Short mmCIF file of N, CA, C and O in Angstrom, two decimals:
data_model
loop_
_atom_site.label_atom_id
_atom_site.label_comp_id
_atom_site.label_asym_id
_atom_site.label_seq_id
_atom_site.Cartn_x
_atom_site.Cartn_y
_atom_site.Cartn_z
N UNK U 15 0.97 -1.21 -0.01
CA UNK U 15 -0.21 0.09 0.27
C UNK U 15 0.95 1.35 0.16
O UNK U 15 0.40 2.23 0.29
N UNK U 16 2.29 1.27 0.03
CA UNK U 16 3.02 1.89 0.49
C UNK U 16 3.14 3.21 0.87
O UNK U 16 4.56 4.04 1.63
N UNK U 17 3.04 2.29 1.87
CA UNK U 17 2.91 2.89 3.65
C UNK U 17 4.66 2.41 3.97
O UNK U 17 5.06 1.88 3.52
N UNK U 18 5.07 3.55 4.87
CA UNK U 18 6.70 3.49 5.34
C UNK U 18 6.22 2.76 6.68
O UNK U 18 5.88 3.29 7.75
N UNK U 19 6.86 1.76 6.70
CA UNK U 19 7.38 1.15 8.23
C UNK U 19 8.69 1.87 8.72
O UNK U 19 9.54 1.28 8.21
N UNK U 20 9.09 2.04 9.67
CA UNK U 20 10.11 3.00 10.50
C UNK U 20 10.71 1.78 11.63
O UNK U 20 9.64 1.70 12.16
N UNK U 21 11.89 2.16 12.03
CA UNK U 21 12.33 1.62 13.64
C UNK U 21 13.60 2.13 14.43
O UNK U 21 14.44 2.35 12.70
N UNK U 22 13.40 2.60 14.89
CA UNK U 22 14.51 2.59 15.55
C UNK U 22 15.52 1.91 16.28
O UNK U 22 14.62 1.94 17.45
N UNK U 23 16.94 1.57 16.73
CA UNK U 23 17.08 1.10 18.12
C UNK U 23 18.48 2.12 19.09
O UNK U 23 18.93 2.75 18.28
N UNK U 24 18.14 2.23 20.17
CA UNK U 24 19.42 1.94 21.12
C UNK U 24 19.86 2.13 22.17
O UNK U 24 18.87 1.50 22.87
N UNK U 25 21.15 2.24 22.57
CA UNK U 25 21.36 1.15 23.59
C UNK U 25 20.83 2.57 24.76
O UNK U 25 21.65 3.27 24.96
N UNK U 26 20.34 2.06 25.96
CA UNK U 26 20.36 2.76 27.33
C UNK U 26 20.39 2.30 28.17
O UNK U 26 21.03 0.82 28.23
N UNK U 27 21.53 3.46 29.26
CA UNK U 27 21.24 2.62 30.67
C UNK U 27 20.37 2.73 31.46
O UNK U 27 20.34 4.02 31.83
N UNK U 28 19.72 1.39 32.06
CA UNK U 28 18.97 2.14 33.40
C UNK U 28 18.90 1.25 34.61
O UNK U 28 19.20 -0.31 34.18
N UNK U 29 19.29 2.16 35.32
CA UNK U 29 19.52 1.11 36.61
C UNK U 29 20.84 0.71 36.39
O UNK U 29 21.19 -0.29 37.65
N UNK U 30 21.82 1.11 36.03
CA UNK U 30 23.32 0.82 35.64
C UNK U 30 23.12 -0.56 34.35
O UNK U 30 24.29 -1.58 34.85
N UNK U 31 22.53 -0.91 34.49
CA UNK U 31 21.67 -2.12 32.86
C UNK U 31 21.60 -1.46 32.40
O UNK U 31 20.75 -0.53 31.26
N UNK U 32 22.38 -1.57 30.92
CA UNK U 32 22.31 -1.72 29.95
C UNK U 32 21.02 -2.74 29.13
O UNK U 32 21.21 -3.60 28.40
N UNK U 33 19.99 -1.74 28.23
CA UNK U 33 18.95 -2.29 28.12
C UNK U 33 19.18 -1.86 26.45
O UNK U 33 19.16 -0.98 25.43
N UNK U 34 18.26 -2.82 25.27
CA UNK U 34 18.57 -1.92 24.09
C UNK U 34 16.69 -1.71 23.78
O UNK U 34 15.70 -2.18 24.27
N UNK U 35 17.08 -0.45 23.14
CA UNK U 35 15.40 0.00 23.24
C UNK U 35 15.43 0.10 22.21
O UNK U 35 15.55 1.11 20.86
N UNK U 36 13.72 -0.23 21.49
CA UNK U 36 13.52 -0.56 19.93
C UNK U 36 12.44 0.27 19.96
O UNK U 36 10.95 0.23 20.61
N UNK U 37 11.90 1.31 19.16
CA UNK U 37 10.71 2.65 18.57
C UNK U 37 10.84 1.82 17.09
O UNK U 37 10.99 2.23 16.35
N UNK U 38 8.73 1.32 16.98
CA UNK U 38 8.76 1.12 15.75
C UNK U 38 7.53 2.05 15.37
O UNK U 38 6.35 2.43 16.17
N UNK U 39 7.49 2.19 13.65
CA UNK U 39 6.08 2.46 13.76
C UNK U 39 5.45 2.45 12.30
O UNK U 39 6.72 2.41 11.61
N UNK U 40 4.69 3.07 11.82
CA UNK U 40 4.52 2.98 10.16
C UNK U 40 3.88 4.97 10.03
O UNK U 40 3.18 5.52 10.85
N UNK U 41 4.21 4.99 9.35
CA UNK U 41 4.65 6.47 8.97
C UNK U 41 2.95 6.36 6.78
O UNK U 41 3.84 5.76 5.96
N UNK U 42 2.11 6.81 7.44
CA UNK U 42 1.10 6.64 6.52
C UNK U 42 1.34 7.96 5.22
O UNK U 42 0.89 9.37 5.76
N UNK U 43 1.46 7.51 4.15
CA UNK U 43 1.03 8.56 2.89
C UNK U 43 -0.17 9.45 3.14
O UNK U 43 0.59 10.38 2.96
N UNK U 44 -0.95 9.33 3.68
CA UNK U 44 -2.18 10.33 3.78
C UNK U 44 -1.84 11.29 4.77
O UNK U 44 -2.39 12.33 4.82
N UNK U 45 -1.13 10.92 5.91
CA UNK U 45 -0.61 11.77 6.85
C UNK U 45 0.24 12.67 6.01
O UNK U 45 0.40 13.97 7.18
N UNK U 46 1.45 12.45 5.80
CA UNK U 46 2.28 12.57 5.06
C UNK U 46 1.78 13.60 4.61
O UNK U 46 2.17 15.15 4.53
N UNK U 47 0.90 13.64 3.44
CA UNK U 47 0.06 14.62 2.84
C UNK U 47 -0.52 15.65 3.30
O UNK U 47 -0.51 16.74 3.25
N UNK U 48 -1.28 15.61 4.64
CA UNK U 48 -1.92 15.92 5.59
C UNK U 48 -0.95 16.87 5.80
O UNK U 48 -1.38 18.26 6.04
N UNK U 49 0.05 16.32 6.59
CA UNK U 49 1.40 17.54 7.44
C UNK U 49 1.63 18.65 5.85
O UNK U 49 1.52 19.74 6.70
N UNK U 50 2.17 17.81 4.87
CA UNK U 50 2.29 19.25 4.21
C UNK U 50 1.31 20.53 3.66
O UNK U 50 1.28 21.40 4.13
N UNK U 51 0.20 19.91 4.05
CA UNK U 51 -1.18 20.57 3.87
C UNK U 51 -1.37 21.46 4.63
O UNK U 51 -1.81 22.95 4.39
N UNK U 52 -0.81 21.35 5.92
CA UNK U 52 -1.02 22.39 6.88
C UNK U 52 0.13 22.45 7.41
O UNK U 52 0.00 24.41 7.82
N UNK U 53 1.48 22.82 7.04
CA UNK U 53 2.29 23.90 6.33
C UNK U 53 2.22 24.50 5.56
O UNK U 53 2.54 25.59 5.69
N UNK U 54 1.69 24.60 4.55
CA UNK U 54 0.85 25.46 3.30
C UNK U 54 -0.09 26.40 3.92
O UNK U 54 -0.01 27.63 3.98
N UNK U 55 -1.04 26.07 4.96
CA UNK U 55 -2.21 26.52 5.24
C UNK U 55 -0.97 27.48 6.25
O UNK U 55 -2.12 28.65 6.34
N UNK U 56 0.09 27.63 6.66
CA UNK U 56 0.68 28.86 7.61
C UNK U 56 1.80 29.32 6.72
O UNK U 56 2.84 29.90 7.37
N UNK U 57 1.32 29.30 5.58
CA UNK U 57 2.65 29.84 4.56
C UNK U 57 3.69 29.34 4.67
O UNK U 57 4.61 29.95 4.02
N UNK U 58 4.04 28.13 4.50
CA UNK U 58 5.68 27.44 4.52
C UNK U 58 5.29 26.76 3.10
O UNK U 58 5.43 25.85 2.72
N UNK U 59 5.80 27.60 2.04
CA UNK U 59 5.70 26.95 0.83
C UNK U 59 6.47 26.39 0.71
O UNK U 59 6.96 26.33 -1.11
N UNK U 60 7.41 26.09 1.68
CA UNK U 60 8.53 25.40 1.06
C UNK U 60 8.82 24.16 0.41
O UNK U 60 9.30 23.06 0.75
N UNK U 61 7.77 23.77 1.55
CA UNK U 61 7.10 22.31 2.26
C UNK U 61 7.24 21.27 0.83
O UNK U 61 6.27 22.25 -0.25
N UNK U 62 7.89 19.96 0.51
CA UNK U 62 7.70 19.49 -0.79
C UNK U 62 7.26 18.05 -0.02
O UNK U 62 7.79 17.38 1.22
N UNK U 63 6.85 17.14 -1.08
CA UNK U 63 6.11 15.65 -0.50
C UNK U 63 7.35 14.59 -1.68
O UNK U 63 7.72 14.97 -2.70
N UNK U 64 8.75 14.27 -0.57
CA UNK U 64 9.52 13.30 -1.72
C UNK U 64 9.21 12.15 -2.27
O UNK U 64 7.98 11.51 -1.64
N UNK U 65 9.38 11.96 -2.70
CA UNK U 65 9.37 10.58 -3.90
C UNK U 65 9.59 9.40 -3.63
O UNK U 65 10.27 8.37 -4.28
N UNK U 66 9.85 9.14 -2.41
CA UNK U 66 10.28 7.60 -1.85
C UNK U 66 8.79 6.66 -1.69
O UNK U 66 9.43 5.40 -1.23
N UNK U 67 7.94 6.71 -2.11
CA UNK U 67 6.84 5.66 -3.04
C UNK U 67 7.20 5.04 -3.84
O UNK U 67 7.17 6.02 -4.77
N UNK U 68 6.94 3.54 -4.01
CA UNK U 68 7.17 2.75 -4.64
C UNK U 68 5.38 2.81 -5.65
O UNK U 68 5.70 1.53 -5.91
N UNK U 69 4.63 3.24 -5.90
CA UNK U 69 3.49 3.28 -5.94
C UNK U 69 3.09 4.07 -7.36
O UNK U 69 3.70 5.20 -7.28
N UNK U 70 2.38 3.79 -8.26
CA UNK U 70 1.88 4.99 -8.78
C UNK U 70 -0.08 4.84 -8.64
O UNK U 70 -0.84 5.79 -9.52
N UNK U 71 -0.25 4.75 -7.43
CA UNK U 71 -1.88 5.49 -7.34
C UNK U 71 -2.33 6.73 -6.62
O UNK U 71 -1.68 7.52 -7.22
N UNK U 72 -3.16 6.70 -6.15
CA UNK U 72 -3.93 8.27 -6.01
C UNK U 72 -3.14 8.95 -5.41
O UNK U 72 -3.13 10.05 -5.70
N UNK U 73 -3.03 8.86 -4.37
CA UNK U 73 -2.50 9.32 -3.20
C UNK U 73 -0.63 9.69 -3.50
O UNK U 73 0.17 10.67 -3.10
N UNK U 74 0.14 8.82 -4.73
CA UNK U 74 1.75 9.16 -4.66
C UNK U 74 1.02 10.71 -5.85
O UNK U 74 2.10 11.12 -5.74
N UNK U 75 0.19 10.56 -6.55
CA UNK U 75 0.00 11.65 -7.47
C UNK U 75 -0.76 12.60 -7.13
O UNK U 75 -0.30 14.16 -7.48
N UNK U 76 -1.64 12.79 -5.64
CA UNK U 76 -1.64 13.20 -4.87
C UNK U 76 -0.65 14.48 -3.93
O UNK U 76 -0.46 15.47 -4.52
N UNK U 77 0.59 13.80 -4.09
CA UNK U 77 1.64 14.08 -4.02
C UNK U 77 2.12 14.80 -4.53
O UNK U 77 3.21 16.09 -3.91
N UNK U 78 2.41 14.83 -6.02
CA UNK U 78 3.23 15.09 -7.05
C UNK U 78 2.70 16.22 -7.53
O UNK U 78 2.96 17.56 -7.69
N UNK U 79 0.99 16.20 -7.40
CA UNK U 79 -0.24 17.58 -7.68
C UNK U 79 0.55 18.65 -6.11
O UNK U 79 0.64 20.13 -6.73
N UNK U 80 0.74 18.24 -4.94
CA UNK U 80 0.94 19.11 -3.99
C UNK U 80 1.91 19.80 -4.19
O UNK U 80 2.78 20.91 -4.16
N UNK U 81 3.48 18.63 -4.54
CA UNK U 81 5.25 19.66 -4.92
C UNK U 81 3.85 20.47 -6.16
O UNK U 81 5.18 21.74 -5.89
N UNK U 82 4.35 19.86 -7.26
CA UNK U 82 3.42 21.18 -8.28
C UNK U 82 3.14 22.65 -7.89
O UNK U 82 3.17 23.37 -7.75
N UNK U 83 1.85 22.27 -7.05
CA UNK U 83 0.91 23.51 -6.85
C UNK U 83 2.15 23.90 -5.46
O UNK U 83 1.64 25.60 -5.61
N UNK U 84 2.65 23.56 -4.62
CA UNK U 84 4.01 24.58 -3.60
C UNK U 84 4.62 25.13 -4.31
O UNK U 84 4.81 26.24 -4.19
N UNK U 85 5.35 24.83 -5.52
CA UNK U 85 6.19 25.67 -6.63
C UNK U 85 6.08 26.58 -7.00
O UNK U 85 6.31 27.53 -6.97
N UNK U 86 4.56 26.44 -7.73
CA UNK U 86 3.93 27.53 -8.28
C UNK U 86 3.28 28.90 -7.41
O UNK U 86 3.52 29.83 -7.26
N UNK U 87 3.11 28.44 -5.95
CA UNK U 87 2.90 29.25 -5.06
C UNK U 87 4.01 29.68 -4.78
O UNK U 87 4.06 31.04 -4.45
N UNK U 88 4.80 29.17 -4.18
CA UNK U 88 6.45 29.62 -3.98
C UNK U 88 6.76 30.75 -5.02
O UNK U 88 6.96 31.69 -4.50
N UNK U 89 7.20 30.70 -6.27
CA UNK U 89 7.55 31.49 -7.00
C UNK U 89 6.14 32.40 -7.17
O UNK U 89 7.27 33.65 -7.52
N UNK U 90 5.12 32.46 -7.02
CA UNK U 90 4.36 33.42 -7.32
C UNK U 90 4.63 34.39 -6.31
O UNK U 90 4.62 35.62 -6.14
N UNK U 91 5.16 33.98 -4.95
CA UNK U 91 4.92 34.72 -3.46
C UNK U 91 6.48 35.26 -3.49
O UNK U 91 6.77 36.36 -3.13
N UNK U 92 7.30 34.70 -4.35
CA UNK U 92 8.44 35.40 -4.08
C UNK U 92 8.84 36.82 -4.86
O UNK U 92 9.04 37.65 -5.10
N UNK U 93 7.55 36.80 -6.50
CA UNK U 93 7.26 37.69 -7.22
C UNK U 93 6.75 39.12 -6.82
O UNK U 93 6.90 40.31 -6.81
N UNK U 94 5.91 38.50 -6.40
CA UNK U 94 5.08 39.61 -4.69
C UNK U 94 5.77 40.51 -4.25
O UNK U 94 6.22 41.61 -3.86
N UNK U 95 6.96 39.58 -3.71
CA UNK U 95 8.02 40.07 -2.68
C UNK U 95 8.72 40.99 -3.30
O UNK U 95 9.23 41.81 -2.68
N UNK U 96 8.75 40.73 -4.62
CA UNK U 96 10.15 41.83 -4.93
C UNK U 96 9.88 42.92 -5.43
O UNK U 96 9.06 43.29 -5.52
#
C-alpha cells in the first residue's frame, strides 16, 4: 500500500544495566500529505513531499500535484515580494 515502516534502536542504561530500546511505527502516506497541507496553511511554501513511494496510485499522484502547486505558489510569492 506504499506506507513506510520505520524502526529505531538505541542502547540505554537504566539502573546501571544496559538495555536495547526499540521504537517502531508506520508512516502513512495520507498523514504525510495532511502534514504538508497543514504547513501550506501556515504559509510554509517550501514544503515538498519526497518521492520515496514505490506506487503509482492516487496518493502518489496527489503528492506529485501537491509539489507542483506549492512550487507555483512559492514562485508567485517571491514575485510579489520583489
